[in-house]
């Protein structure tokens, strides 16, 4: 069985980060090991959340893994709470990366033109540097703009603008870029993936949902990671991840009293499993 290590916070309530990565990656038949960066009572869109930083535990945990000669097929980093945690990711990638181990960095920092509570432009610059160590990065348009230090353009951009953006993101030093949330009209939302080695750009547009939710970026990155370690091409991995997010949003919206803070991805897990048939490979 393939094994991945995912590094992100555990928000006890809120359906994001580890509370989605664990069930989603497990459902894909991939072992999900965790390195929690912080424990929060909820994700940061709730008022008054608690935040317990776990930075000081990280080195002891990873040293133990080294002693035990534990290895991973992929390293997937998500929400990181401090500059120090970003620095620790260089060691993690040095110690557990290399060879055939995939490194996926989701520079989880913001959405809809703003950074999440607690993040700054300097943090985005540090995250941009970490992207140089990744094989695949998974920013949305907000994170891409902050990492490149350019204004966030909400809409009205051209195909050329997006193609230029993914190439600039690849210049951060990663091989592959998956840019989320691209839209040229009010009906479709898309994913653009770019492989800087082959210079191939793939576009995938799906139905635009009437509402966006917290945690969908984490769900997307979790499926993408699971799919990559299962051997799917980047294009197929993006399609599967996007389709699963759409299914999860549909499931959420089908209940009139749905939660505002996250999606019912649980209801869509049978869809995810059904898609992982041989026809995807
Ligand atoms: O889903 C992204 C995310 C992850 N972790 C924490 C968050 C958020 C988004 O708000 O607050 C703690």
PDB file of C-alpha atoms and ligand atoms in Angstrom:
ATOM      1  CA  UNK A   1       0.000   0.000   0.000  1.00  0.00           C
ATOM      2  CA  UNK A   2       1.223   3.500  -0.804  1.00  0.00           C
ATOM      3  CA  UNK A   3       1.890   5.755   2.182  1.00  0.00           C
ATOM      4  CA  UNK A   4       1.822   9.533   2.321  1.00  0.00           C
ATOM      5  CA  UNK A   5       2.652  12.017   5.041  1.00  0.00           C
ATOM      6  CA  UNK A   6       0.458  15.078   5.229  1.00  0.00           C
ATOM      7  CA  UNK A   7       1.497  18.128   7.220  1.00  0.00           C
ATOM      8  CA  UNK A   8      -1.253  20.548   8.233  1.00  0.00           C
ATOM      9  CA  UNK A   9      -3.332  21.649  11.199  1.00  0.00           C
ATOM     10  CA  UNK A  10      -6.114  19.793  12.900  1.00  0.00           C
ATOM     11  CA  UNK A  11      -9.114  22.089  13.180  1.00  0.00           C
ATOM     12  CA  UNK A  12     -11.319  20.044  15.500  1.00  0.00           C
ATOM     13  CA  UNK A  13     -14.531  21.351  13.918  1.00  0.00           C
ATOM     14  CA  UNK A  14     -14.716  22.826  10.440  1.00  0.00           C
ATOM     15  CA  UNK A  15     -14.116  20.143   7.825  1.00  0.00           C
ATOM     16  CA  UNK A  16     -10.727  21.213   6.552  1.00  0.00           C
ATOM     17  CA  UNK A  17      -7.064  20.215   6.745  1.00  0.00           C
ATOM     18  CA  UNK A  18      -6.515  16.898   8.529  1.00  0.00           C
ATOM     19  CA  UNK A  19     -10.211  16.173   9.154  1.00  0.00           C
ATOM     20  CA  UNK A  20     -10.623  15.960   5.381  1.00  0.00           C
ATOM     21  CA  UNK A  21      -7.173  14.706   4.342  1.00  0.00           C
ATOM     22  CA  UNK A  22      -7.383  11.606   6.538  1.00  0.00           C
ATOM     23  CA  UNK A  23     -10.774  10.260   5.409  1.00  0.00           C
ATOM     24  CA  UNK A  24     -10.323  11.275   1.770  1.00  0.00           C
ATOM     25  CA  UNK A  25      -6.852   9.786   1.335  1.00  0.00           C
ATOM     26  CA  UNK A  26      -7.853   6.631   3.242  1.00  0.00           C
ATOM     27  CA  UNK A  27     -10.933   6.239   1.032  1.00  0.00           C
ATOM     28  CA  UNK A  28      -8.578   6.247  -1.942  1.00  0.00           C
ATOM     29  CA  UNK A  29      -6.794   3.191  -0.576  1.00  0.00           C
ATOM     30  CA  UNK A  30      -3.685   5.108   0.427  1.00  0.00           C
ATOM     31  CA  UNK A  31      -2.226   5.137   3.946  1.00  0.00           C
ATOM     32  CA  UNK A  32      -2.422   8.649   5.399  1.00  0.00           C
ATOM     33  CA  UNK A  33       0.156   9.490   8.070  1.00  0.00           C
ATOM     34  CA  UNK A  34      -0.062  12.895   9.721  1.00  0.00           C
ATOM     35  CA  UNK A  35       2.205  15.576  11.086  1.00  0.00           C
ATOM     36  CA  UNK A  36      -0.158  18.034  12.795  1.00  0.00           C
ATOM     37  CA  UNK A  37       1.116  21.627  12.818  1.00  0.00           C
ATOM     38  CA  UNK A  38      -1.422  23.074  15.265  1.00  0.00           C
ATOM     39  CA  UNK A  39      -4.652  22.203  17.031  1.00  0.00           C
ATOM     40  CA  UNK A  40      -7.476  24.708  16.591  1.00  0.00           C
ATOM     41  CA  UNK A  41     -10.956  24.485  18.080  1.00  0.00           C
ATOM     42  CA  UNK A  42     -12.335  25.347  14.635  1.00  0.00           C
ATOM     43  CA  UNK A  43     -10.879  26.711  11.417  1.00  0.00           C
ATOM     44  CA  UNK A  44     -10.112  30.418  11.406  1.00  0.00           C
ATOM     45  CA  UNK A  45     -13.352  31.588   9.791  1.00  0.00           C
ATOM     46  CA  UNK A  46     -15.133  31.045  13.128  1.00  0.00           C
ATOM     47  CA  UNK A  47     -14.895  33.804  15.745  1.00  0.00           C
ATOM     48  CA  UNK A  48     -12.789  33.165  18.854  1.00  0.00           C
ATOM     49  CA  UNK A  49     -11.015  29.990  17.714  1.00  0.00           C
ATOM     50  CA  UNK A  50      -8.299  28.536  19.967  1.00  0.00           C
ATOM     51  CA  UNK A  51      -4.843  27.870  18.458  1.00  0.00           C
ATOM     52  CA  UNK A  52      -2.260  25.562  19.999  1.00  0.00           C
ATOM     53  CA  UNK A  53       0.974  25.609  18.060  1.00  0.00           C
ATOM     54  CA  UNK A  54       2.787  22.263  17.670  1.00  0.00           C
ATOM     55  CA  UNK A  55       5.990  23.543  16.051  1.00  0.00           C
ATOM     56  CA  UNK A  56       8.155  22.400  18.949  1.00  0.00           C
ATOM     57  CA  UNK A  57       6.998  18.781  18.504  1.00  0.00           C
ATOM     58  CA  UNK A  58       7.832  18.516  14.811  1.00  0.00           C
ATOM     59  CA  UNK A  59      11.580  17.768  14.962  1.00  0.00           C
ATOM     60  CA  UNK A  60      11.211  15.092  17.661  1.00  0.00           C
ATOM     61  CA  UNK A  61       8.493  13.367  15.655  1.00  0.00           C
ATOM     62  CA  UNK A  62      10.471  13.370  12.418  1.00  0.00           C
ATOM     63  CA  UNK A  63      13.686  12.222  14.198  1.00  0.00           C
ATOM     64  CA  UNK A  64      11.794   9.224  15.519  1.00  0.00           C
ATOM     65  CA  UNK A  65      10.611   8.384  12.005  1.00  0.00           C
ATOM     66  CA  UNK A  66      14.205   8.593  10.768  1.00  0.00           C
ATOM     67  CA  UNK A  67      15.321   6.226  13.523  1.00  0.00           C
ATOM     68  CA  UNK A  68      12.547   3.828  12.507  1.00  0.00           C
ATOM     69  CA  UNK A  69      13.532   4.182   8.817  1.00  0.00           C
ATOM     70  CA  UNK A  70       9.980   5.146   7.887  1.00  0.00           C
ATOM     71  CA  UNK A  71       9.537   6.305   4.300  1.00  0.00           C
ATOM     72  CA  UNK A  72       6.726   7.887   2.317  1.00  0.00           C
ATOM     73  CA  UNK A  73       5.536   7.775  -1.295  1.00  0.00           C
ATOM     74  CA  UNK A  74       4.461  11.400  -1.040  1.00  0.00           C
ATOM     75  CA  UNK A  75       4.868  14.405   1.197  1.00  0.00           C
ATOM     76  CA  UNK A  76       1.845  16.697   1.123  1.00  0.00           C
ATOM     77  CA  UNK A  77       2.025  19.985   3.022  1.00  0.00           C
ATOM     78  CA  UNK A  78      -1.038  22.152   3.601  1.00  0.00           C
ATOM     79  CA  UNK A  79      -1.853  24.857   6.148  1.00  0.00           C
ATOM     80  CA  UNK A  80       1.350  25.896   7.938  1.00  0.00           C
ATOM     81  CA  UNK A  81       0.962  28.278  10.860  1.00  0.00           C
ATOM     82  CA  UNK A  82       4.342  30.038  11.091  1.00  0.00           C
ATOM     83  CA  UNK A  83       7.621  30.897   9.336  1.00  0.00           C
ATOM     84  CA  UNK A  84       9.352  28.343  11.538  1.00  0.00           C
ATOM     85  CA  UNK A  85       7.037  25.619  10.295  1.00  0.00           C
ATOM     86  CA  UNK A  86       7.834  26.570   6.714  1.00  0.00           C
ATOM     87  CA  UNK A  87      11.552  26.261   7.561  1.00  0.00           C
ATOM     88  CA  UNK A  88      10.979  22.823   9.089  1.00  0.00           C
ATOM     89  CA  UNK A  89       9.429  21.652   5.818  1.00  0.00           C
ATOM     90  CA  UNK A  90      12.827  22.021   4.084  1.00  0.00           C
ATOM     91  CA  UNK A  91      14.251  19.458   6.538  1.00  0.00           C
ATOM     92  CA  UNK A  92      11.255  17.174   6.102  1.00  0.00           C
ATOM     93  CA  UNK A  93      11.627  17.246   2.323  1.00  0.00           C
ATOM     94  CA  UNK A  94      15.399  16.714   2.570  1.00  0.00           C
ATOM     95  CA  UNK A  95      15.011  13.793   4.988  1.00  0.00           C
ATOM     96  CA  UNK A  96      11.988  12.051   3.483  1.00  0.00           C
ATOM     97  CA  UNK A  97      11.905  13.293  -0.119  1.00  0.00           C
ATOM     98  CA  UNK A  98      14.125  12.312  -3.023  1.00  0.00           C
ATOM     99  CA  UNK A  99      13.907   9.250  -5.238  1.00  0.00           C
ATOM    100  CA  UNK A 100      10.360   8.543  -6.333  1.00  0.00           C
ATOM    101  CA  UNK A 101       8.719  10.387  -3.415  1.00  0.00           C
ATOM    102  CA  UNK A 102       6.273  13.007  -4.676  1.00  0.00           C
ATOM    103  CA  UNK A 103       6.284  16.416  -2.983  1.00  0.00           C
ATOM    104  CA  UNK A 104       3.025  18.321  -3.121  1.00  0.00           C
ATOM    105  CA  UNK A 105       2.852  21.775  -1.573  1.00  0.00           C
ATOM    106  CA  UNK A 106      -0.570  23.347  -1.165  1.00  0.00           C
ATOM    107  CA  UNK A 107       0.279  26.945  -0.201  1.00  0.00           C
ATOM    108  CA  UNK A 108      -2.894  27.166   1.836  1.00  0.00           C
ATOM    109  CA  UNK A 109      -3.121  30.836   2.896  1.00  0.00           C
ATOM    110  CA  UNK A 110      -6.199  32.522   1.517  1.00  0.00           C
ATOM    111  CA  UNK A 111      -9.093  32.776  -0.886  1.00  0.00           C
ATOM    112  CA  UNK A 112     -11.313  35.309  -2.668  1.00  0.00           C
ATOM    113  CA  UNK A 113      -8.543  37.913  -2.784  1.00  0.00           C
ATOM    114  CA  UNK A 114      -7.647  37.850   0.941  1.00  0.00           C
ATOM    115  CA  UNK A 115      -5.264  35.956   3.173  1.00  0.00           C
ATOM    116  CA  UNK A 116      -6.709  33.923   6.048  1.00  0.00           C
ATOM    117  CA  UNK A 117      -6.487  35.360   9.561  1.00  0.00           C
ATOM    118  CA  UNK A 118      -2.859  35.639  10.755  1.00  0.00           C
ATOM    119  CA  UNK A 119      -1.087  35.547   7.367  1.00  0.00           C
ATOM    120  CA  UNK A 120       0.892  38.384   5.742  1.00  0.00           C
ATOM    121  CA  UNK A 121       2.545  39.194   2.417  1.00  0.00           C
ATOM    122  CA  UNK A 122       5.912  38.185   3.989  1.00  0.00           C
ATOM    123  CA  UNK A 123       4.470  34.796   4.837  1.00  0.00           C
ATOM    124  CA  UNK A 124       3.317  34.405   1.239  1.00  0.00           C
ATOM    125  CA  UNK A 125       6.872  35.203   0.096  1.00  0.00           C
ATOM    126  CA  UNK A 126       8.261  32.510   2.423  1.00  0.00           C
ATOM    127  CA  UNK A 127       5.674  30.032   1.107  1.00  0.00           C
ATOM    128  CA  UNK A 128       6.713  30.937  -2.451  1.00  0.00           C
ATOM    129  CA  UNK A 129      10.294  29.922  -1.562  1.00  0.00           C
ATOM    130  CA  UNK A 130       9.078  26.587  -0.179  1.00  0.00           C
ATOM    131  CA  UNK A 131       7.381  25.964  -3.530  1.00  0.00           C
ATOM    132  CA  UNK A 132      10.852  25.652  -5.077  1.00  0.00           C
ATOM    133  CA  UNK A 133      11.169  22.312  -3.279  1.00  0.00           C
ATOM    134  CA  UNK A 134       7.883  20.939  -4.589  1.00  0.00           C
ATOM    135  CA  UNK A 135       7.137  18.720  -7.540  1.00  0.00           C
ATOM    136  CA  UNK A 136       3.550  19.996  -7.621  1.00  0.00           C
ATOM    137  CA  UNK A 137       2.045  23.166  -6.158  1.00  0.00           C
ATOM    138  CA  UNK A 138      -1.706  23.729  -5.826  1.00  0.00           C
ATOM    139  CA  UNK A 139      -2.492  27.434  -5.324  1.00  0.00           C
ATOM    140  CA  UNK A 140      -5.777  29.183  -5.972  1.00  0.00           C
ATOM    141  CA  UNK A 141      -5.710  32.567  -7.733  1.00  0.00           C
ATOM    142  CA  UNK A 142      -5.444  34.435  -4.417  1.00  0.00           C
ATOM    143  CA  UNK A 143      -2.455  32.418  -3.209  1.00  0.00           C
ATOM    144  CA  UNK A 144      -0.830  32.633  -6.637  1.00  0.00           C
ATOM    145  CA  UNK A 145      -1.114  36.435  -6.639  1.00  0.00           C
ATOM    146  CA  UNK A 146       0.266  36.841  -3.110  1.00  0.00           C
ATOM    147  CA  UNK A 147       3.149  34.454  -3.803  1.00  0.00           C
ATOM    148  CA  UNK A 148       4.085  36.341  -6.961  1.00  0.00           C
ATOM    149  CA  UNK A 149       3.548  39.711  -5.260  1.00  0.00           C
ATOM    150  CA  UNK A 150       1.111  40.864  -7.942  1.00  0.00           C
ATOM    151  CA  UNK A 151      -2.416  42.294  -7.570  1.00  0.00           C
ATOM    152  CA  UNK A 152      -5.242  39.775  -7.305  1.00  0.00           C
ATOM    153  CA  UNK A 153      -7.451  39.962 -10.387  1.00  0.00           C
ATOM    154  CA  UNK A 154     -10.913  38.654  -9.561  1.00  0.00           C
ATOM    155  CA  UNK A 155     -12.293  38.360 -13.091  1.00  0.00           C
ATOM    156  CA  UNK A 156     -12.051  39.748 -16.582  1.00  0.00           C
ATOM    157  CA  UNK A 157      -8.615  38.219 -17.210  1.00  0.00           C
ATOM    158  CA  UNK A 158      -7.632  36.451 -20.424  1.00  0.00           C
ATOM    159  CA  UNK A 159      -6.410  32.949 -21.238  1.00  0.00           C
ATOM    160  CA  UNK A 160      -2.966  34.479 -21.927  1.00  0.00           C
ATOM    161  CA  UNK A 161      -2.934  36.069 -18.449  1.00  0.00           C
ATOM    162  CA  UNK A 162      -3.561  32.669 -16.842  1.00  0.00           C
ATOM    163  CA  UNK A 163      -0.970  30.915 -19.014  1.00  0.00           C
ATOM    164  CA  UNK A 164       1.571  33.554 -18.068  1.00  0.00           C
ATOM    165  CA  UNK A 165       0.614  33.140 -14.385  1.00  0.00           C
ATOM    166  CA  UNK A 166       1.192  29.368 -14.328  1.00  0.00           C
ATOM    167  CA  UNK A 167       4.548  29.829 -16.052  1.00  0.00           C
ATOM    168  CA  UNK A 168       5.581  32.470 -13.496  1.00  0.00           C
ATOM    169  CA  UNK A 169       4.511  30.099 -10.713  1.00  0.00           C
ATOM    170  CA  UNK A 170       6.654  27.341 -12.232  1.00  0.00           C
ATOM    171  CA  UNK A 171       9.582  29.780 -12.149  1.00  0.00           C
ATOM    172  CA  UNK A 172       9.349  29.605  -8.351  1.00  0.00           C
ATOM    173  CA  UNK A 173      11.158  26.290  -8.931  1.00  0.00           C
ATOM    174  CA  UNK A 174       8.434  23.657  -8.909  1.00  0.00           C
ATOM    175  CA  UNK A 175       7.967  21.277 -11.826  1.00  0.00           C
ATOM    176  CA  UNK A 176       4.157  21.245 -11.976  1.00  0.00           C
ATOM    177  CA  UNK A 177       1.577  23.910 -11.224  1.00  0.00           C
ATOM    178  CA  UNK A 178      -2.108  23.275 -10.592  1.00  0.00           C
ATOM    179  CA  UNK A 179      -3.988  26.580 -10.490  1.00  0.00           C
ATOM    180  CA  UNK A 180      -7.534  26.451  -9.081  1.00  0.00           C
ATOM    181  CA  UNK A 181     -10.512  28.745  -9.434  1.00  0.00           C
ATOM    182  CA  UNK A 182     -10.022  30.042 -12.979  1.00  0.00           C
ATOM    183  CA  UNK A 183     -13.174  31.359 -14.626  1.00  0.00           C
ATOM    184  CA  UNK A 184     -13.962  33.254 -17.806  1.00  0.00           C
ATOM    185  CA  UNK A 185     -17.756  33.356 -17.364  1.00  0.00           C
ATOM    186  CA  UNK A 186     -20.398  32.741 -14.710  1.00  0.00           C
ATOM    187  CA  UNK A 187     -21.153  29.151 -15.740  1.00  0.00           C
ATOM    188  CA  UNK A 188     -17.821  27.335 -15.551  1.00  0.00           C
ATOM    189  CA  UNK A 189     -14.956  27.140 -13.094  1.00  0.00           C
ATOM    190  CA  UNK A 190     -11.657  25.632 -14.047  1.00  0.00           C
ATOM    191  CA  UNK A 191      -8.364  24.091 -13.120  1.00  0.00           C
ATOM    192  CA  UNK A 192      -5.238  24.759 -15.148  1.00  0.00           C
ATOM    193  CA  UNK A 193      -2.316  22.402 -14.848  1.00  0.00           C
ATOM    194  CA  UNK A 194       1.114  23.110 -16.273  1.00  0.00           C
ATOM    195  CA  UNK A 195       4.114  20.829 -16.511  1.00  0.00           C
ATOM    196  CA  UNK A 196       7.197  22.988 -16.979  1.00  0.00           C
ATOM    197  CA  UNK A 197       9.255  20.054 -18.265  1.00  0.00           C
ATOM    198  CA  UNK A 198       6.914  19.167 -21.124  1.00  0.00           C
ATOM    199  CA  UNK A 199       5.508  22.739 -21.292  1.00  0.00           C
ATOM    200  CA  UNK A 200       2.071  21.167 -21.589  1.00  0.00           C
ATOM    201  CA  UNK A 201      -0.928  23.096 -20.272  1.00  0.00           C
ATOM    202  CA  UNK A 202      -4.216  21.308 -19.538  1.00  0.00           C
ATOM    203  CA  UNK A 203      -7.505  23.036 -18.864  1.00  0.00           C
ATOM    204  CA  UNK A 204     -10.447  21.434 -17.127  1.00  0.00           C
ATOM    205  CA  UNK A 205     -13.695  23.308 -16.658  1.00  0.00           C
ATOM    206  CA  UNK A 206     -16.611  22.100 -14.574  1.00  0.00           C
ATOM    207  CA  UNK A 207     -19.963  23.503 -13.597  1.00  0.00           C
ATOM    208  CA  UNK A 208     -19.630  26.601 -11.366  1.00  0.00           C
ATOM    209  CA  UNK A 209     -21.488  26.073  -8.103  1.00  0.00           C
ATOM    210  CA  UNK A 210     -23.645  28.879  -6.717  1.00  0.00           C
ATOM    211  CA  UNK A 211     -21.725  29.013  -3.458  1.00  0.00           C
ATOM    212  CA  UNK A 212     -18.177  28.402  -2.294  1.00  0.00           C
ATOM    213  CA  UNK A 213     -17.246  26.740   0.984  1.00  0.00           C
ATOM    214  CA  UNK A 214     -14.286  26.487   3.316  1.00  0.00           C
ATOM    215  CA  UNK A 215     -12.150  23.369   3.040  1.00  0.00           C
ATOM    216  CA  UNK A 216     -12.721  22.631  -0.627  1.00  0.00           C
ATOM    217  CA  UNK A 217      -9.087  23.482  -1.424  1.00  0.00           C
ATOM    218  CA  UNK A 218      -7.957  20.907   1.136  1.00  0.00           C
ATOM    219  CA  UNK A 219     -10.331  18.313  -0.309  1.00  0.00           C
ATOM    220  CA  UNK A 220      -9.001  19.064  -3.795  1.00  0.00           C
ATOM    221  CA  UNK A 221      -5.351  18.731  -2.711  1.00  0.00           C
ATOM    222  CA  UNK A 222      -6.067  15.513  -0.781  1.00  0.00           C
ATOM    223  CA  UNK A 223      -7.679  13.831  -3.801  1.00  0.00           C
ATOM    224  CA  UNK A 224      -4.915  15.143  -6.046  1.00  0.00           C
ATOM    225  CA  UNK A 225      -2.249  13.667  -3.759  1.00  0.00           C
ATOM    226  CA  UNK A 226      -4.042  10.324  -3.481  1.00  0.00           C
ATOM    227  CA  UNK A 227      -4.450  10.207  -7.246  1.00  0.00           C
ATOM    228  CA  UNK A 228      -0.797  11.074  -7.927  1.00  0.00           C
ATOM    229  CA  UNK A 229       0.490   8.302  -5.670  1.00  0.00           C
ATOM    230  CA  UNK A 230      -1.965   5.908  -7.307  1.00  0.00           C
ATOM    231  CA  UNK A 231      -0.248   6.716 -10.601  1.00  0.00           C
ATOM    232  CA  UNK A 232      -2.825   8.912 -12.335  1.00  0.00           C
ATOM    233  CA  UNK A 233      -1.536  11.546 -14.728  1.00  0.00           C
ATOM    234  CA  UNK A 234      -1.616  15.135 -13.465  1.00  0.00           C
ATOM    235  CA  UNK A 235      -4.510  15.921 -15.811  1.00  0.00           C
ATOM    236  CA  UNK A 236      -6.613  12.977 -14.617  1.00  0.00           C
ATOM    237  CA  UNK A 237      -5.748  13.686 -10.991  1.00  0.00           C
ATOM    238  CA  UNK A 238      -7.001  17.278 -11.438  1.00  0.00           C
ATOM    239  CA  UNK A 239     -10.232  16.106 -13.074  1.00  0.00           C
ATOM    240  CA  UNK A 240     -10.935  13.604 -10.318  1.00  0.00           C
ATOM    241  CA  UNK A 241     -10.214  16.159  -7.585  1.00  0.00           C
ATOM    242  CA  UNK A 242     -12.408  18.823  -9.217  1.00  0.00           C
ATOM    243  CA  UNK A 243     -15.274  16.390  -9.856  1.00  0.00           C
ATOM    244  CA  UNK A 244     -15.182  15.229  -6.237  1.00  0.00           C
ATOM    245  CA  UNK A 245     -15.341  18.794  -4.936  1.00  0.00           C
ATOM    246  CA  UNK A 246     -18.352  19.486  -7.176  1.00  0.00           C
ATOM    247  CA  UNK A 247     -20.096  16.311  -5.930  1.00  0.00           C
ATOM    248  CA  UNK A 248     -19.391  17.331  -2.336  1.00  0.00           C
ATOM    249  CA  UNK A 249     -20.814  20.836  -2.861  1.00  0.00           C
ATOM    250  CA  UNK A 250     -23.908  19.380  -4.536  1.00  0.00           C
ATOM    251  CA  UNK A 251     -24.416  17.011  -1.601  1.00  0.00           C
ATOM    252  CA  UNK A 252     -24.086  19.953   0.797  1.00  0.00           C
ATOM    253  CA  UNK A 253     -26.533  22.182  -1.036  1.00  0.00           C
ATOM    254  CA  UNK A 254     -29.096  19.394  -1.238  1.00  0.00           C
ATOM    255  CA  UNK A 255     -29.890  19.958   2.464  1.00  0.00           C
ATOM    256  CA  UNK A 256     -31.714  23.201   3.155  1.00  0.00           C
ATOM    257  CA  UNK A 257     -30.051  23.635   6.580  1.00  0.00           C
ATOM    258  CA  UNK A 258     -26.492  22.912   5.396  1.00  0.00           C
ATOM    259  CA  UNK A 259     -23.432  23.987   7.372  1.00  0.00           C
ATOM    260  CA  UNK A 260     -21.857  27.239   6.197  1.00  0.00           C
ATOM    261  CA  UNK A 261     -18.383  26.187   7.333  1.00  0.00           C
ATOM    262  CA  UNK A 262     -17.604  23.142   5.200  1.00  0.00           C
ATOM    263  CA  UNK A 263     -18.940  20.667   2.675  1.00  0.00           C
ATOM    264  CA  UNK A 264     -20.534  17.232   3.075  1.00  0.00           C
ATOM    265  CA  UNK A 265     -17.671  15.482   1.344  1.00  0.00           C
ATOM    266  CA  UNK A 266     -18.585  12.382   3.362  1.00  0.00           C
ATOM    267  CA  UNK A 267     -21.695  11.895   1.207  1.00  0.00           C
ATOM    268  CA  UNK A 268     -19.553  12.028  -1.937  1.00  0.00           C
ATOM    269  CA  UNK A 269     -17.000   9.398  -0.848  1.00  0.00           C
ATOM    270  CA  UNK A 270     -18.857   6.562  -2.649  1.00  0.00           C
ATOM    271  CA  UNK A 271     -18.560   8.667  -5.833  1.00  0.00           C
ATOM    272  CA  UNK A 272     -14.801   9.020  -5.275  1.00  0.00           C
ATOM    273  CA  UNK A 273     -14.353   5.287  -4.794  1.00  0.00           C
ATOM    274  CA  UNK A 274     -16.476   4.494  -7.853  1.00  0.00           C
ATOM    275  CA  UNK A 275     -14.275   6.772  -9.965  1.00  0.00           C
ATOM    276  CA  UNK A 276     -11.123   4.931  -8.913  1.00  0.00           C
ATOM    277  CA  UNK A 277     -11.823   2.030 -11.212  1.00  0.00           C
ATOM    278  CA  UNK A 278      -9.308   0.827 -13.757  1.00  0.00           C
ATOM    279  CA  UNK A 279     -10.790   3.145 -16.351  1.00  0.00           C
ATOM    280  CA  UNK A 280      -8.942   6.050 -14.707  1.00  0.00           C
ATOM    281  CA  UNK A 281      -5.545   4.384 -15.016  1.00  0.00           C
TER     282      UNK A 281
HETATM  283  O1  LIG B   1      -9.172  25.148   4.467  1.00  0.00           O
HETATM  284  C1  LIG B   1      -8.105  25.929   4.695  1.00  0.00           C
HETATM  285  C2  LIG B   1      -7.813  26.140   6.141  1.00  0.00           C
HETATM  286  C3  LIG B   1      -6.985  25.257   6.797  1.00  0.00           C
HETATM  287  N1  LIG B   1      -6.681  25.395   8.090  1.00  0.00           N
HETATM  288  C4  LIG B   1      -7.193  26.412   8.813  1.00  0.00           C
HETATM  289  C5  LIG B   1      -8.032  27.336   8.194  1.00  0.00           C
HETATM  290  C6  LIG B   1      -8.354  27.201   6.837  1.00  0.00           C
HETATM  291  C7  LIG B   1      -9.239  28.139   6.170  1.00  0.00           C
HETATM  292  O2  LIG B   1      -9.846  28.985   6.740  1.00  0.00           O
HETATM  293  O3  LIG B   1      -8.523  28.334   8.921  1.00  0.00           O
HETATM  294  C8  LIG B   1      -6.856  26.538  10.244  1.00  0.00           C
END
